[in-house]
Amino acid sequence: EQTGDMAGAATASAATRLMNEARMWKSPVYKTRTNGCTIDVAGDDAHQLVLHVALPDKMKVAGKEYDSPFKGRSVDVDVTLPKEYPFKQPECLFKMVPYHPNVSKSGQVCTEELKWAPSCSMINMANFIRGLFAEPNMGSPMNPDAHGECEKDFAAYAAKAKKDYKAAEPDEEG
């Protein structure tokens, strides 16, 4: 019975934390920390979120700065919060899988470098993902093809990333 009580307390704690975070995201002062990113609850389950991540205009690879193939774009990331949130890291999955060294072909994001702690919030997660698009972590690839191309021939990588992104965009006419 104590385990059930503890699980209930953890769920209540997560719900309170989420409500506080939701208020912070809407605060005009806090919006400067979001870098154009937003968050929504997906349906009725407060543990299912969609993170809308505005991508940076520049990308730095091996010390060189390039125009990002994702310039002016954004990505949506499905976020599943565990019942133990914020003590356990959320799981993230890209809705539309970008061609990127730190995103697997199935849409999983490399969160190895995030170093999640209970003091982290969804804004930390959004800024972490945005940061991977500003400067991919070449030491922790999840997509070997994108990693190799990005590292050896950025122009070819950028062309493929743009093409894949454009092909995956929803058709505006329908």
JSON list of C-alpha atoms in Angstrom, two decimals:
[
{"chain": "A", "resi": 1, "resn": "GLU", "atom": "CA", "xyz": [0.00, 0.00, 0.00]},
{"chain": "A", "resi": 2, "resn": "GLN", "atom": "CA", "xyz": [2.84, 2.39, 0.71]},
{"chain": "A", "resi": 3, "resn": "THR", "atom": "CA", "xyz": [4.10, 1.91, -2.85]},
{"chain": "A", "resi": 4, "resn": "GLY", "atom": "CA", "xyz": [0.67, 2.95, -4.17]},
{"chain": "A", "resi": 5, "resn": "ASP", "atom": "CA", "xyz": [0.65, 6.01, -1.88]},
{"chain": "A", "resi": 6, "resn": "MET", "atom": "CA", "xyz": [4.13, 6.97, -3.05]},
{"chain": "A", "resi": 7, "resn": "ALA", "atom": "CA", "xyz": [3.13, 6.57, -6.71]},
{"chain": "A", "resi": 8, "resn": "GLY", "atom": "CA", "xyz": [0.06, 8.73, -6.08]},
{"chain": "A", "resi": 9, "resn": "ALA", "atom": "CA", "xyz": [2.19, 11.37, -4.40]},
{"chain": "A", "resi": 10, "resn": "ALA", "atom": "CA", "xyz": [4.68, 11.31, -7.28]},
{"chain": "A", "resi": 11, "resn": "THR", "atom": "CA", "xyz": [1.86, 11.72, -9.82]},
{"chain": "A", "resi": 12, "resn": "ALA", "atom": "CA", "xyz": [0.36, 14.61, -7.81]},
{"chain": "A", "resi": 13, "resn": "SER", "atom": "CA", "xyz": [3.81, 16.19, -7.56]},
{"chain": "A", "resi": 14, "resn": "ALA", "atom": "CA", "xyz": [4.30, 15.84, -11.33]},
{"chain": "A", "resi": 15, "resn": "ALA", "atom": "CA", "xyz": [0.89, 17.42, -12.00]},
{"chain": "A", "resi": 16, "resn": "THR", "atom": "CA", "xyz": [1.68, 20.38, -9.72]},
{"chain": "A", "resi": 17, "resn": "ARG", "atom": "CA", "xyz": [5.07, 20.80, -11.39]},
{"chain": "A", "resi": 18, "resn": "LEU", "atom": "CA", "xyz": [3.46, 20.73, -14.85]},
{"chain": "A", "resi": 19, "resn": "MET", "atom": "CA", "xyz": [0.88, 23.36, -13.89]},
{"chain": "A", "resi": 20, "resn": "ASN", "atom": "CA", "xyz": [3.68, 25.61, -12.60]},
{"chain": "A", "resi": 21, "resn": "GLU", "atom": "CA", "xyz": [5.72, 25.10, -15.76]},
{"chain": "A", "resi": 22, "resn": "ALA", "atom": "CA", "xyz": [2.68, 25.85, -17.95]},
{"chain": "A", "resi": 23, "resn": "ARG", "atom": "CA", "xyz": [2.20, 29.17, -16.13]},
{"chain": "A", "resi": 24, "resn": "MET", "atom": "CA", "xyz": [5.88, 30.00, -16.59]},
{"chain": "A", "resi": 25, "resn": "TRP", "atom": "CA", "xyz": [5.73, 29.34, -20.37]},
{"chain": "A", "resi": 26, "resn": "LYS", "atom": "CA", "xyz": [2.96, 31.93, -20.67]},
{"chain": "A", "resi": 27, "resn": "SER", "atom": "CA", "xyz": [4.75, 34.59, -18.63]},
{"chain": "A", "resi": 28, "resn": "PRO", "atom": "CA", "xyz": [6.04, 37.48, -20.80]},
{"chain": "A", "resi": 29, "resn": "VAL", "atom": "CA", "xyz": [9.28, 37.59, -18.81]},
{"chain": "A", "resi": 30, "resn": "TYR", "atom": "CA", "xyz": [9.85, 33.85, -19.21]},
{"chain": "A", "resi": 31, "resn": "LYS", "atom": "CA", "xyz": [9.19, 33.89, -22.99]},
{"chain": "A", "resi": 32, "resn": "THR", "atom": "CA", "xyz": [12.70, 35.25, -23.59]},
{"chain": "A", "resi": 33, "resn": "ARG", "atom": "CA", "xyz": [14.08, 31.95, -22.25]},
{"chain": "A", "resi": 34, "resn": "THR", "atom": "CA", "xyz": [12.00, 29.85, -24.65]},
{"chain": "A", "resi": 35, "resn": "ASN", "atom": "CA", "xyz": [13.73, 31.07, -27.86]},
{"chain": "A", "resi": 36, "resn": "GLY", "atom": "CA", "xyz": [10.46, 30.94, -29.78]},
{"chain": "A", "resi": 37, "resn": "CYS", "atom": "CA", "xyz": [9.60, 27.44, -28.59]},
{"chain": "A", "resi": 38, "resn": "THR", "atom": "CA", "xyz": [6.12, 26.60, -27.31]},
{"chain": "A", "resi": 39, "resn": "ILE", "atom": "CA", "xyz": [4.47, 23.65, -25.60]},
{"chain": "A", "resi": 40, "resn": "ASP", "atom": "CA", "xyz": [1.00, 22.11, -25.68]},
{"chain": "A", "resi": 41, "resn": "VAL", "atom": "CA", "xyz": [-0.69, 19.28, -23.85]},
{"chain": "A", "resi": 42, "resn": "ALA", "atom": "CA", "xyz": [-1.54, 16.52, -26.33]},
{"chain": "A", "resi": 43, "resn": "GLY", "atom": "CA", "xyz": [-5.20, 15.68, -25.73]},
{"chain": "A", "resi": 44, "resn": "ASP", "atom": "CA", "xyz": [-6.46, 14.93, -22.23]},
{"chain": "A", "resi": 45, "resn": "ASP", "atom": "CA", "xyz": [-3.30, 13.40, -20.79]},
{"chain": "A", "resi": 46, "resn": "ALA", "atom": "CA", "xyz": [-1.11, 15.98, -19.03]},
{"chain": "A", "resi": 47, "resn": "HIS", "atom": "CA", "xyz": [1.81, 13.53, -19.30]},
{"chain": "A", "resi": 48, "resn": "GLN", "atom": "CA", "xyz": [1.73, 13.74, -23.12]},
{"chain": "A", "resi": 49, "resn": "LEU", "atom": "CA", "xyz": [3.08, 17.02, -24.46]},
{"chain": "A", "resi": 50, "resn": "VAL", "atom": "CA", "xyz": [4.06, 18.43, -27.82]},
{"chain": "A", "resi": 51, "resn": "LEU", "atom": "CA", "xyz": [7.11, 20.65, -27.82]},
{"chain": "A", "resi": 52, "resn": "HIS", "atom": "CA", "xyz": [7.24, 23.06, -30.77]},
{"chain": "A", "resi": 53, "resn": "VAL", "atom": "CA", "xyz": [10.93, 23.86, -31.22]},
{"chain": "A", "resi": 54, "resn": "ALA", "atom": "CA", "xyz": [11.93, 26.87, -33.34]},
{"chain": "A", "resi": 55, "resn": "LEU", "atom": "CA", "xyz": [15.19, 25.94, -35.04]},
{"chain": "A", "resi": 56, "resn": "PRO", "atom": "CA", "xyz": [18.21, 28.24, -35.22]},
{"chain": "A", "resi": 57, "resn": "ASP", "atom": "CA", "xyz": [19.38, 29.95, -38.42]},
{"chain": "A", "resi": 58, "resn": "LYS", "atom": "CA", "xyz": [23.01, 28.87, -38.04]},
{"chain": "A", "resi": 59, "resn": "MET", "atom": "CA", "xyz": [24.67, 25.51, -37.48]},
{"chain": "A", "resi": 60, "resn": "LYS", "atom": "CA", "xyz": [28.23, 25.04, -36.22]},
{"chain": "A", "resi": 61, "resn": "VAL", "atom": "CA", "xyz": [30.07, 21.85, -37.20]},
{"chain": "A", "resi": 62, "resn": "ALA", "atom": "CA", "xyz": [33.75, 21.21, -36.38]},
{"chain": "A", "resi": 63, "resn": "GLY", "atom": "CA", "xyz": [34.25, 24.86, -35.46]},
{"chain": "A", "resi": 64, "resn": "LYS", "atom": "CA", "xyz": [32.80, 26.19, -38.74]},
{"chain": "A", "resi": 65, "resn": "GLU", "atom": "CA", "xyz": [29.52, 28.09, -38.87]},
{"chain": "A", "resi": 66, "resn": "TYR", "atom": "CA", "xyz": [27.07, 27.47, -41.73]},
{"chain": "A", "resi": 67, "resn": "ASP", "atom": "CA", "xyz": [23.57, 28.55, -42.65]},
{"chain": "A", "resi": 68, "resn": "SER", "atom": "CA", "xyz": [21.37, 25.88, -41.14]},
{"chain": "A", "resi": 69, "resn": "PRO", "atom": "CA", "xyz": [19.41, 23.68, -43.53]},
{"chain": "A", "resi": 70, "resn": "PHE", "atom": "CA", "xyz": [16.58, 24.14, -41.01]},
{"chain": "A", "resi": 71, "resn": "LYS", "atom": "CA", "xyz": [16.70, 27.97, -41.08]},
{"chain": "A", "resi": 72, "resn": "GLY", "atom": "CA", "xyz": [13.25, 29.47, -40.46]},
{"chain": "A", "resi": 73, "resn": "ARG", "atom": "CA", "xyz": [11.75, 26.07, -39.64]},
{"chain": "A", "resi": 74, "resn": "SER", "atom": "CA", "xyz": [10.48, 24.33, -36.55]},
{"chain": "A", "resi": 75, "resn": "VAL", "atom": "CA", "xyz": [9.97, 20.76, -35.41]},
{"chain": "A", "resi": 76, "resn": "ASP", "atom": "CA", "xyz": [7.39, 19.15, -33.18]},
{"chain": "A", "resi": 77, "resn": "VAL", "atom": "CA", "xyz": [8.58, 16.72, -30.56]},
{"chain": "A", "resi": 78, "resn": "ASP", "atom": "CA", "xyz": [6.22, 14.36, -28.73]},
{"chain": "A", "resi": 79, "resn": "VAL", "atom": "CA", "xyz": [7.21, 14.33, -25.05]},
{"chain": "A", "resi": 80, "resn": "THR", "atom": "CA", "xyz": [6.10, 11.63, -22.65]},
{"chain": "A", "resi": 81, "resn": "LEU", "atom": "CA", "xyz": [6.53, 12.55, -19.03]},
{"chain": "A", "resi": 82, "resn": "PRO", "atom": "CA", "xyz": [7.05, 9.63, -16.68]},
{"chain": "A", "resi": 83, "resn": "LYS", "atom": "CA", "xyz": [4.95, 9.45, -13.54]},
{"chain": "A", "resi": 84, "resn": "GLU", "atom": "CA", "xyz": [8.16, 10.22, -11.62]},
{"chain": "A", "resi": 85, "resn": "TYR", "atom": "CA", "xyz": [8.64, 13.55, -13.47]},
{"chain": "A", "resi": 86, "resn": "PRO", "atom": "CA", "xyz": [10.65, 15.66, -12.73]},
{"chain": "A", "resi": 87, "resn": "PHE", "atom": "CA", "xyz": [12.82, 13.06, -11.01]},
{"chain": "A", "resi": 88, "resn": "LYS", "atom": "CA", "xyz": [12.98, 10.97, -14.18]},
{"chain": "A", "resi": 89, "resn": "GLN", "atom": "CA", "xyz": [13.82, 12.39, -17.62]},
{"chain": "A", "resi": 90, "resn": "PRO", "atom": "CA", "xyz": [11.02, 12.73, -20.20]},
{"chain": "A", "resi": 91, "resn": "GLU", "atom": "CA", "xyz": [11.12, 10.65, -23.39]},
{"chain": "A", "resi": 92, "resn": "CYS", "atom": "CA", "xyz": [11.21, 12.58, -26.66]},
{"chain": "A", "resi": 93, "resn": "LEU", "atom": "CA", "xyz": [10.26, 11.51, -30.17]},
{"chain": "A", "resi": 94, "resn": "PHE", "atom": "CA", "xyz": [10.22, 13.74, -33.26]},
{"chain": "A", "resi": 95, "resn": "LYS", "atom": "CA", "xyz": [6.89, 13.76, -35.09]},
{"chain": "A", "resi": 96, "resn": "MET", "atom": "CA", "xyz": [8.60, 14.52, -38.42]},
{"chain": "A", "resi": 97, "resn": "VAL", "atom": "CA", "xyz": [12.07, 12.97, -38.36]},
{"chain": "A", "resi": 98, "resn": "PRO", "atom": "CA", "xyz": [14.74, 15.47, -39.46]},
{"chain": "A", "resi": 99, "resn": "TYR", "atom": "CA", "xyz": [17.91, 14.30, -41.17]},
{"chain": "A", "resi": 100, "resn": "HIS", "atom": "CA", "xyz": [20.25, 15.14, -38.31]},
{"chain": "A", "resi": 101, "resn": "PRO", "atom": "CA", "xyz": [23.28, 13.48, -36.68]},
{"chain": "A", "resi": 102, "resn": "ASN", "atom": "CA", "xyz": [21.63, 13.41, -33.23]},
{"chain": "A", "resi": 103, "resn": "VAL", "atom": "CA", "xyz": [18.19, 12.16, -34.29]},
{"chain": "A", "resi": 104, "resn": "SER", "atom": "CA", "xyz": [17.68, 8.47, -35.05]},
{"chain": "A", "resi": 105, "resn": "LYS", "atom": "CA", "xyz": [15.82, 7.37, -38.17]},
{"chain": "A", "resi": 106, "resn": "SER", "atom": "CA", "xyz": [12.92, 6.44, -35.87]},
{"chain": "A", "resi": 107, "resn": "GLY", "atom": "CA", "xyz": [12.81, 9.97, -34.41]},
{"chain": "A", "resi": 108, "resn": "GLN", "atom": "CA", "xyz": [14.54, 9.48, -31.06]},
{"chain": "A", "resi": 109, "resn": "VAL", "atom": "CA", "xyz": [16.67, 12.38, -29.92]},
{"chain": "A", "resi": 110, "resn": "CYS", "atom": "CA", "xyz": [20.07, 11.97, -28.33]},
{"chain": "A", "resi": 111, "resn": "THR", "atom": "CA", "xyz": [19.57, 13.22, -24.78]},
{"chain": "A", "resi": 112, "resn": "GLU", "atom": "CA", "xyz": [22.84, 11.78, -23.47]},
{"chain": "A", "resi": 113, "resn": "GLU", "atom": "CA", "xyz": [24.35, 15.23, -22.95]},
{"chain": "A", "resi": 114, "resn": "LEU", "atom": "CA", "xyz": [21.28, 16.78, -21.29]},
{"chain": "A", "resi": 115, "resn": "LYS", "atom": "CA", "xyz": [22.20, 15.46, -17.83]},
{"chain": "A", "resi": 116, "resn": "TRP", "atom": "CA", "xyz": [18.62, 15.60, -16.56]},
{"chain": "A", "resi": 117, "resn": "ALA", "atom": "CA", "xyz": [18.06, 16.62, -12.93]},
{"chain": "A", "resi": 118, "resn": "PRO", "atom": "CA", "xyz": [14.84, 17.41, -11.03]},
{"chain": "A", "resi": 119, "resn": "SER", "atom": "CA", "xyz": [15.67, 21.10, -11.37]},
{"chain": "A", "resi": 120, "resn": "CYS", "atom": "CA", "xyz": [15.42, 20.80, -15.18]},
{"chain": "A", "resi": 121, "resn": "SER", "atom": "CA", "xyz": [12.23, 21.86, -16.90]},
{"chain": "A", "resi": 122, "resn": "MET", "atom": "CA", "xyz": [10.64, 21.51, -20.31]},
{"chain": "A", "resi": 123, "resn": "ILE", "atom": "CA", "xyz": [12.31, 24.79, -21.28]},
{"chain": "A", "resi": 124, "resn": "ASN", "atom": "CA", "xyz": [15.65, 23.10, -20.61]},
{"chain": "A", "resi": 125, "resn": "MET", "atom": "CA", "xyz": [14.53, 20.25, -22.89]},
{"chain": "A", "resi": 126, "resn": "ALA", "atom": "CA", "xyz": [13.41, 22.66, -25.65]},
{"chain": "A", "resi": 127, "resn": "ASN", "atom": "CA", "xyz": [16.64, 24.64, -25.47]},
{"chain": "A", "resi": 128, "resn": "PHE", "atom": "CA", "xyz": [18.69, 21.42, -25.41]},
{"chain": "A", "resi": 129, "resn": "ILE", "atom": "CA", "xyz": [17.01, 20.20, -28.61]},
{"chain": "A", "resi": 130, "resn": "ARG", "atom": "CA", "xyz": [17.39, 23.62, -30.21]},
{"chain": "A", "resi": 131, "resn": "GLY", "atom": "CA", "xyz": [21.06, 23.56, -29.20]},
{"chain": "A", "resi": 132, "resn": "LEU", "atom": "CA", "xyz": [21.61, 20.25, -31.00]},
{"chain": "A", "resi": 133, "resn": "PHE", "atom": "CA", "xyz": [20.42, 21.97, -34.17]},
{"chain": "A", "resi": 134, "resn": "ALA", "atom": "CA", "xyz": [22.77, 24.91, -33.55]},
{"chain": "A", "resi": 135, "resn": "GLU", "atom": "CA", "xyz": [25.75, 22.64, -32.85]},
{"chain": "A", "resi": 136, "resn": "PRO", "atom": "CA", "xyz": [25.27, 18.90, -33.34]},
{"chain": "A", "resi": 137, "resn": "ASN", "atom": "CA", "xyz": [27.03, 16.63, -30.87]},
{"chain": "A", "resi": 138, "resn": "MET", "atom": "CA", "xyz": [29.31, 14.84, -33.33]},
{"chain": "A", "resi": 139, "resn": "GLY", "atom": "CA", "xyz": [30.64, 12.60, -30.55]},
{"chain": "A", "resi": 140, "resn": "SER", "atom": "CA", "xyz": [27.23, 11.00, -30.00]},
{"chain": "A", "resi": 141, "resn": "PRO", "atom": "CA", "xyz": [25.64, 10.22, -33.38]},
{"chain": "A", "resi": 142, "resn": "MET", "atom": "CA", "xyz": [22.26, 8.52, -33.62]},
{"chain": "A", "resi": 143, "resn": "ASN", "atom": "CA", "xyz": [22.04, 8.68, -37.43]},
{"chain": "A", "resi": 144, "resn": "PRO", "atom": "CA", "xyz": [25.35, 7.43, -38.90]},
{"chain": "A", "resi": 145, "resn": "ASP", "atom": "CA", "xyz": [24.48, 8.59, -42.44]},
{"chain": "A", "resi": 146, "resn": "ALA", "atom": "CA", "xyz": [23.65, 12.15, -41.37]},
{"chain": "A", "resi": 147, "resn": "HIS", "atom": "CA", "xyz": [26.68, 12.18, -39.06]},
{"chain": "A", "resi": 148, "resn": "GLY", "atom": "CA", "xyz": [29.12, 11.12, -41.78]},
{"chain": "A", "resi": 149, "resn": "GLU", "atom": "CA", "xyz": [27.74, 13.51, -44.36]},
{"chain": "A", "resi": 150, "resn": "CYS", "atom": "CA", "xyz": [27.52, 16.45, -41.94]},
{"chain": "A", "resi": 151, "resn": "GLU", "atom": "CA", "xyz": [31.11, 15.90, -40.86]},
{"chain": "A", "resi": 152, "resn": "LYS", "atom": "CA", "xyz": [32.66, 15.31, -44.31]},
{"chain": "A", "resi": 153, "resn": "ASP", "atom": "CA", "xyz": [30.51, 17.32, -46.77]},
{"chain": "A", "resi": 154, "resn": "PHE", "atom": "CA", "xyz": [28.24, 19.87, -45.10]},
{"chain": "A", "resi": 155, "resn": "ALA", "atom": "CA", "xyz": [26.84, 21.13, -48.43]},
{"chain": "A", "resi": 156, "resn": "ALA", "atom": "CA", "xyz": [25.65, 17.60, -49.35]},
{"chain": "A", "resi": 157, "resn": "TYR", "atom": "CA", "xyz": [24.27, 17.10, -45.84]},
{"chain": "A", "resi": 158, "resn": "ALA", "atom": "CA", "xyz": [22.41, 20.43, -45.95]},
{"chain": "A", "resi": 159, "resn": "ALA", "atom": "CA", "xyz": [20.90, 19.64, -49.36]},
{"chain": "A", "resi": 160, "resn": "LYS", "atom": "CA", "xyz": [19.61, 16.26, -48.13]},
{"chain": "A", "resi": 161, "resn": "ALA", "atom": "CA", "xyz": [18.33, 17.73, -44.86]},
{"chain": "A", "resi": 162, "resn": "LYS", "atom": "CA", "xyz": [16.42, 20.46, -46.73]},
{"chain": "A", "resi": 163, "resn": "LYS", "atom": "CA", "xyz": [15.02, 17.98, -49.26]},
{"chain": "A", "resi": 164, "resn": "ASP", "atom": "CA", "xyz": [13.90, 15.53, -46.56]},
{"chain": "A", "resi": 165, "resn": "TYR", "atom": "CA", "xyz": [12.31, 18.30, -44.49]},
{"chain": "A", "resi": 166, "resn": "LYS", "atom": "CA", "xyz": [10.46, 19.73, -47.48]},
{"chain": "A", "resi": 167, "resn": "ALA", "atom": "CA", "xyz": [9.21, 16.26, -48.49]},
{"chain": "A", "resi": 168, "resn": "ALA", "atom": "CA", "xyz": [7.90, 15.65, -44.96]},
{"chain": "A", "resi": 169, "resn": "GLU", "atom": "CA", "xyz": [6.04, 18.98, -44.66]},
{"chain": "A", "resi": 170, "resn": "PRO", "atom": "CA", "xyz": [2.25, 18.70, -44.68]},
{"chain": "A", "resi": 171, "resn": "ASP", "atom": "CA", "xyz": [0.58, 19.62, -47.95]},
{"chain": "A", "resi": 172, "resn": "GLU", "atom": "CA", "xyz": [-0.91, 23.11, -47.51]},
{"chain": "A", "resi": 173, "resn": "GLU", "atom": "CA", "xyz": [-3.41, 22.69, -50.37]},
{"chain": "A", "resi": 174, "resn": "GLY", "atom": "CA", "xyz": [-5.56, 19.95, -48.78]}
]
